[in-house]
PDB file of C-alpha atoms and ligand atoms in Angstrom:
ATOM      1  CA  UNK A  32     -16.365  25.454   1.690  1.00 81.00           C
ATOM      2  CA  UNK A  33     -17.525  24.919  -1.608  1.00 92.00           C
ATOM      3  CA  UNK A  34     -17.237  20.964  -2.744  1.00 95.00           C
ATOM      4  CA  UNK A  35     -15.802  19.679  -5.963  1.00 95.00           C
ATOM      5  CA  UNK A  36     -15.846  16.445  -7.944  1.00 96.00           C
ATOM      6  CA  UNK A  37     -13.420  14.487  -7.998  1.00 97.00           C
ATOM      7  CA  UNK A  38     -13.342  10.786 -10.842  1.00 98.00           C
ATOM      8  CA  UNK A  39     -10.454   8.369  -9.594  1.00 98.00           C
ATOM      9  CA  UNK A  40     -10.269   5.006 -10.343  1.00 98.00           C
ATOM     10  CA  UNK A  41     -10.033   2.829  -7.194  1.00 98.00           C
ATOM     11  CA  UNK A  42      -9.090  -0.805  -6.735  1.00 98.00           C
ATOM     12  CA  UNK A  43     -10.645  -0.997 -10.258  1.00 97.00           C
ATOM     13  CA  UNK A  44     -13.992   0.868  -9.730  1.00 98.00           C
ATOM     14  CA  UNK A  45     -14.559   4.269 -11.601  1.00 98.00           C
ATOM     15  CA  UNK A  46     -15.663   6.222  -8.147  1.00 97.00           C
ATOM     16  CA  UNK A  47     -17.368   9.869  -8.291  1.00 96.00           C
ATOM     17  CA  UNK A  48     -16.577  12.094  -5.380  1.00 96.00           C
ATOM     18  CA  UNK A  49     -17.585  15.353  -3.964  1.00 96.00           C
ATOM     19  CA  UNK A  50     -15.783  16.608  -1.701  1.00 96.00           C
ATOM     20  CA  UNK A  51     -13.731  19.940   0.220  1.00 96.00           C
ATOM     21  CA  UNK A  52     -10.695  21.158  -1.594  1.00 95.00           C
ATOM     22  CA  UNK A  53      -9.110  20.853   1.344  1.00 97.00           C
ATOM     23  CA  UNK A  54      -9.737  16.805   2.292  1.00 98.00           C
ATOM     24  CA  UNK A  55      -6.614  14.811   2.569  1.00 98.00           C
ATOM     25  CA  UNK A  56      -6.742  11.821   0.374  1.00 98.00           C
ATOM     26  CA  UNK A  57      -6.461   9.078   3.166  1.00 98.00           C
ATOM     27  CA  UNK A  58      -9.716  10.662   4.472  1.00 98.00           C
ATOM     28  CA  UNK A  59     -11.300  10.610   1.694  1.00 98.00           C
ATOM     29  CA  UNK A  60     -10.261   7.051   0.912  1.00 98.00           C
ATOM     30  CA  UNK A  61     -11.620   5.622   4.464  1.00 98.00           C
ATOM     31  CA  UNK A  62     -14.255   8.465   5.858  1.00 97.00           C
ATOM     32  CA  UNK A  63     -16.068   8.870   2.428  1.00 97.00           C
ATOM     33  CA  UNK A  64     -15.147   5.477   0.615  1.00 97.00           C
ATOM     34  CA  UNK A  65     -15.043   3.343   3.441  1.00 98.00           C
ATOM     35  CA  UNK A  66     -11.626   2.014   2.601  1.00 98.00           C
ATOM     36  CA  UNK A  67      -9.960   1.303   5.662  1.00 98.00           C
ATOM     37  CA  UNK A  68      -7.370  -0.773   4.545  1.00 97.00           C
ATOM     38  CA  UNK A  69      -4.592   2.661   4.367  1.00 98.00           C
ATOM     39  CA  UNK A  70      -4.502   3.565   8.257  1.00 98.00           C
ATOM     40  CA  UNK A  71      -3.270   7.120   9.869  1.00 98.00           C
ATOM     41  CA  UNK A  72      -0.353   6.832  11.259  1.00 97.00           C
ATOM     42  CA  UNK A  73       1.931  10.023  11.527  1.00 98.00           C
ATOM     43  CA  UNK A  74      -0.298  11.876   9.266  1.00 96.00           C
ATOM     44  CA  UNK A  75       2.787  13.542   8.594  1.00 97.00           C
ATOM     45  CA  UNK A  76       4.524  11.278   5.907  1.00 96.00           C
ATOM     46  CA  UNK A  77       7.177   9.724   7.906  1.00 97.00           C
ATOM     47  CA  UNK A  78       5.657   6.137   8.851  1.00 98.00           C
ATOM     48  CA  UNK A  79       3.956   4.978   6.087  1.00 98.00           C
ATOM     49  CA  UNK A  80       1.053   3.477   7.158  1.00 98.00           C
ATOM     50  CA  UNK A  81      -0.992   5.374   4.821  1.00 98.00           C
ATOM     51  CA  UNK A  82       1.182   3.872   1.715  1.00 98.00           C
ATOM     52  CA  UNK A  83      -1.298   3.158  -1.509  1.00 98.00           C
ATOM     53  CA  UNK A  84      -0.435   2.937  -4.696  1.00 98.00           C
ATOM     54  CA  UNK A  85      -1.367   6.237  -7.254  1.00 98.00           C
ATOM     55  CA  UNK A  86      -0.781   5.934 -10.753  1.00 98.00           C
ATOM     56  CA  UNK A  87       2.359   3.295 -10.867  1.00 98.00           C
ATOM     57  CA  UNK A  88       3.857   5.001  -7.638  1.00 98.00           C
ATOM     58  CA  UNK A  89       3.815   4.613  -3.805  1.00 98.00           C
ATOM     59  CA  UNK A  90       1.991   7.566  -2.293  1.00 98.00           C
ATOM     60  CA  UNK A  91       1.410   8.629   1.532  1.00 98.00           C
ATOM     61  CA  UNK A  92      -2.314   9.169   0.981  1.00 98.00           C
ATOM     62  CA  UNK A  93      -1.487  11.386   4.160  1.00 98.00           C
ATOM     63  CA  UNK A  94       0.424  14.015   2.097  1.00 98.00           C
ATOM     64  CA  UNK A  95      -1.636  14.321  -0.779  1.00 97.00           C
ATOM     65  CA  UNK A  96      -5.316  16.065  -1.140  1.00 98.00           C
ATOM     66  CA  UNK A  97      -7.628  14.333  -2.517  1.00 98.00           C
ATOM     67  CA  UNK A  98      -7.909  16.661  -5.775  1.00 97.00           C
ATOM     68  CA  UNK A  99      -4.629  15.916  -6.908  1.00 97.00           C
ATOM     69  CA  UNK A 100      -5.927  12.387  -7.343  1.00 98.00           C
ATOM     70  CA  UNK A 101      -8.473  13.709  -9.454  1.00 98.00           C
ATOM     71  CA  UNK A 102      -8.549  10.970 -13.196  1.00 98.00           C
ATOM     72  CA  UNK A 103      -5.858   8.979 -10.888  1.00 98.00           C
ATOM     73  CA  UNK A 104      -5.533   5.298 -10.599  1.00 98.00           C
ATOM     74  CA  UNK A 105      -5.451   3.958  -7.453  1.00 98.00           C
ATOM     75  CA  UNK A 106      -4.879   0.621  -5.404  1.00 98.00           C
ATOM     76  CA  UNK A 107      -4.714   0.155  -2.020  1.00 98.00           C
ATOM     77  CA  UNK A 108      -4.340  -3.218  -0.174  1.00 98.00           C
ATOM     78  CA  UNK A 109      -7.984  -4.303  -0.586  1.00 97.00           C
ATOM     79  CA  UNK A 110      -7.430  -4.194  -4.414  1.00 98.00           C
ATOM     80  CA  UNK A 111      -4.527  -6.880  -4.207  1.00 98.00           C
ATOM     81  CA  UNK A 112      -6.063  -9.626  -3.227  1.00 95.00           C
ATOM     82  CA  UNK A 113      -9.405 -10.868  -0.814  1.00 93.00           C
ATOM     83  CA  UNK A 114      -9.193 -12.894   2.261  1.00 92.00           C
ATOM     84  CA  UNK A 115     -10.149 -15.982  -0.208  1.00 95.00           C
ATOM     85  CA  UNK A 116      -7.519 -14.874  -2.623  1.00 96.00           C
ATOM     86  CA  UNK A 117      -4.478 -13.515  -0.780  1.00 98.00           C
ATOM     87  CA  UNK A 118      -1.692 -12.117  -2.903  1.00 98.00           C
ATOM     88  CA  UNK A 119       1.306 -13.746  -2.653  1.00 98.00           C
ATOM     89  CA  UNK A 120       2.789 -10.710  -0.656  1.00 98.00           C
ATOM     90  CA  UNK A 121      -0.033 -11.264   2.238  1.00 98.00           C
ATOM     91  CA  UNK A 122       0.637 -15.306   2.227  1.00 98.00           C
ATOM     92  CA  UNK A 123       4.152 -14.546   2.329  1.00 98.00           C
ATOM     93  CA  UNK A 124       3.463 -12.129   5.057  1.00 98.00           C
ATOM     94  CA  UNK A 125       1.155 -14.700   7.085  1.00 97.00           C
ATOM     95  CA  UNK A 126       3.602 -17.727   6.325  1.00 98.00           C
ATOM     96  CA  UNK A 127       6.949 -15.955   7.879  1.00 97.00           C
ATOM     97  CA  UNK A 128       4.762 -13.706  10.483  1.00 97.00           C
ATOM     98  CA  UNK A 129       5.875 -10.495   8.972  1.00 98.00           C
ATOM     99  CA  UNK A 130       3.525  -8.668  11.293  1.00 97.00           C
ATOM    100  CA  UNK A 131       2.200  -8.872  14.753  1.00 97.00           C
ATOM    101  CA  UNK A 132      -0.309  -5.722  15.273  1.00 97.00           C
ATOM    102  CA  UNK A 133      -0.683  -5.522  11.917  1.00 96.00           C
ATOM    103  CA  UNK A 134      -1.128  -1.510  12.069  1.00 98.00           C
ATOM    104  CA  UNK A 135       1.622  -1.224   9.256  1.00 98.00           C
ATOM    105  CA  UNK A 136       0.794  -4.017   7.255  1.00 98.00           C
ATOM    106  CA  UNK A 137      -1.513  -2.294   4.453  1.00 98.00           C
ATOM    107  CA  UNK A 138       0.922   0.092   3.670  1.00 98.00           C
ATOM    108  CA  UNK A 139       4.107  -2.080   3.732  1.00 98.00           C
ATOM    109  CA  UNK A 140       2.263  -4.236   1.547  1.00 98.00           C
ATOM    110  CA  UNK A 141       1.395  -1.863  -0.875  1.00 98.00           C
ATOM    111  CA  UNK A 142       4.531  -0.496  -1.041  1.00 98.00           C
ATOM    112  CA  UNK A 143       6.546  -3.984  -1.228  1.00 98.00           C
ATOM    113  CA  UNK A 144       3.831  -4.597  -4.621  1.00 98.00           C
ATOM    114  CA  UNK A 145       5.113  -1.528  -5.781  1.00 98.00           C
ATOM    115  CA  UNK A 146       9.141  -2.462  -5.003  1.00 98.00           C
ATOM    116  CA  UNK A 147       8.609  -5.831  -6.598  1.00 98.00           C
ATOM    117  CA  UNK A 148       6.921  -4.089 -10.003  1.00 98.00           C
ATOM    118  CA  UNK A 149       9.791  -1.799 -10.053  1.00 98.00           C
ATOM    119  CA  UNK A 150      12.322  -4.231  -9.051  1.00 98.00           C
ATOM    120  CA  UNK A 151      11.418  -8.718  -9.206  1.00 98.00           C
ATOM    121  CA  UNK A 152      14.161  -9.952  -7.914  1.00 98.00           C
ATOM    122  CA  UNK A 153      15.787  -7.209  -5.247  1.00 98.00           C
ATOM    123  CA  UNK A 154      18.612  -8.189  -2.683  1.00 98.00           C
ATOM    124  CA  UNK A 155      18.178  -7.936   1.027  1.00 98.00           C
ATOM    125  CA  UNK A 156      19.778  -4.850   1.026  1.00 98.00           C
ATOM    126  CA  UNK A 157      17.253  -3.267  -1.729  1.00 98.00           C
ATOM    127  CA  UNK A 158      14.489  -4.582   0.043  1.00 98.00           C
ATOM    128  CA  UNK A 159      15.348  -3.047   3.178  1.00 98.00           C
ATOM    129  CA  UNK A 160      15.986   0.722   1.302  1.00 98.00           C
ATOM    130  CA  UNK A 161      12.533   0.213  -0.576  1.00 98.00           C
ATOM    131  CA  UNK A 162      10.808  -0.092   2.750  1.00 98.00           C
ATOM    132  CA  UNK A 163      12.577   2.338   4.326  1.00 98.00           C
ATOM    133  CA  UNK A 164      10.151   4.975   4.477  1.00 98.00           C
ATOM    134  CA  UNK A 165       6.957   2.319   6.283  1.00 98.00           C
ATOM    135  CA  UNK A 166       7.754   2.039   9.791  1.00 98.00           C
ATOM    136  CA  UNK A 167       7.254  -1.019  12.182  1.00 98.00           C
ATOM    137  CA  UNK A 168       7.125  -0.593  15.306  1.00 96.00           C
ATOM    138  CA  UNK A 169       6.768  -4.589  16.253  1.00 97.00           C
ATOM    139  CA  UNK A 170       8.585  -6.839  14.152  1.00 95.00           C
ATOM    140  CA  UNK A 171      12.594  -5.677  13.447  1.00 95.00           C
ATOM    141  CA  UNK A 172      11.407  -5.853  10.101  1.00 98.00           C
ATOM    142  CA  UNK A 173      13.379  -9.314   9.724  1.00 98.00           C
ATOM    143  CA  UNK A 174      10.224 -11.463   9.019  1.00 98.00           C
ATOM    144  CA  UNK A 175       8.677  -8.394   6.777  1.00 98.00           C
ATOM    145  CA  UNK A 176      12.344  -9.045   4.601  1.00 98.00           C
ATOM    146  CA  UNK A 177      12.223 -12.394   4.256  1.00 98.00           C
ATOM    147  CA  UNK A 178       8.467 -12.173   3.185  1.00 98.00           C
ATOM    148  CA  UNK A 179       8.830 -10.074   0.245  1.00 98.00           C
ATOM    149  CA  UNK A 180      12.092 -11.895  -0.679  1.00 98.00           C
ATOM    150  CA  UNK A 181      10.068 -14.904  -0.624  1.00 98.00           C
ATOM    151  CA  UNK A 182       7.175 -13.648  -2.830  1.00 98.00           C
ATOM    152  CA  UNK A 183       9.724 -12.144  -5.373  1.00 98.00           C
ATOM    153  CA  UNK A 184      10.814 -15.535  -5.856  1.00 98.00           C
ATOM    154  CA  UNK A 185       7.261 -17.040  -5.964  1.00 97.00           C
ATOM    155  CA  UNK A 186       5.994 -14.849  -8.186  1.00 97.00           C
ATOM    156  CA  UNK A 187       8.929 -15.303 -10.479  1.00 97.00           C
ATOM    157  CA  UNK A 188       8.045 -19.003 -10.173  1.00 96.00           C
ATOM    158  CA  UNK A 189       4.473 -17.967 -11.279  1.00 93.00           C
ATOM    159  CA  UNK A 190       5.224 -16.009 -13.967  1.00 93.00           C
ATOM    160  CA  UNK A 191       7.684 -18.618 -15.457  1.00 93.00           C
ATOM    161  CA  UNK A 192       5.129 -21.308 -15.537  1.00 91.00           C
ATOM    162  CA  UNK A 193       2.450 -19.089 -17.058  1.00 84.00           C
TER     163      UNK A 193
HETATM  164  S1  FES B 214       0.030   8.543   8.167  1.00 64.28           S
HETATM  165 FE1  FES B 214       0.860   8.947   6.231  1.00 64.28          FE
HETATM  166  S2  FES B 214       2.961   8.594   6.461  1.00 64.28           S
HETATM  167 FE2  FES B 214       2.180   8.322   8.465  1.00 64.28          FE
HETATM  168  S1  FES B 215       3.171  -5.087  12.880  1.00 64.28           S
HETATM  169 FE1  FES B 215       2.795  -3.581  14.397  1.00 64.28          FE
HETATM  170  S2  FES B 215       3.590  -1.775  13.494  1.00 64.28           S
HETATM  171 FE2  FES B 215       4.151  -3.323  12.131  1.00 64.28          FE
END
């Protein structure tokens, strides 16, 4: 099959690609970028575990070929912070054990970044609907709640004092 370019930003970085028509975007993101942060779940769009974000949105990178990210903007858990410079989302995360295999965690990051652009200071309940669609299939996704409540309100702190 004949390949095609394909320009996306990525965690910052202008990357090239060439690539089939017909490669999913979470492949292309870990088997040709080596960005293994997004895992494959499902690969069906029902658990999430694929989550980055594209262009101000939470995608399923498993639903979504990697030419319709073509000029896209993209961030996916190794762009939000470095294991020197956790975001407040993963110290939150670490600090009320809001995982245990961690197999979710990239993605239910991601996507709580994304909830807490949209929305800085949710309620329980609108914390629990904006992670409705990343499964967890360890933690009764109390800990994960009380995490990303916790880094709303520090990073309302932060932003107050800057
Ligand atoms: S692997 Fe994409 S939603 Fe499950
Ligand atoms: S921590 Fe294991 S699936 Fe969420």
């Amino acid at each position: 099959m004949e390949k095609m370019h394909i320009k996306m930003t990525v965690n910052g970085k202008n990357v090239d690609l060439l690539t089939e028509p017909r490669t999913l975007l979470i492949h292309a993101l870990r088997e040709e970028l080596g960005i293994t942060g997004p895992h494959v779940g499902c690969s069906s769009s029902h658990c999430g575990a694929c989550t980055i974000d594209m262009n101000g949105m939470s995608v399923k990178s498993c639903s979504v070929f990697a030419a319709q990210a073509d000029g896209a903007e993209i961030t996916t858990i190794e762009g939000l912070g470095t294991p020197d410079a956790l975001h407040v989302l993963q110290e939150m995360f670490k600090e009320h054990h809001g995982l245990q295999c961690g197999y979710c965690t990239p993605g239910m990051i991601t996507r709580a970044y994304r909830l807490l652009q949209e929305n800085p200071t949710p309620t329980e309940e609108e914390v629990r609907f904006g992670i409705a669609g990343n499964l967890c299939r360890c933690t009764g996704y109390q800990n994960i709640v009380k995490a990303i409540l916790e880094a709303a309100t520090k990073m309302n702190e932060m932003k107050e004092s800057a």
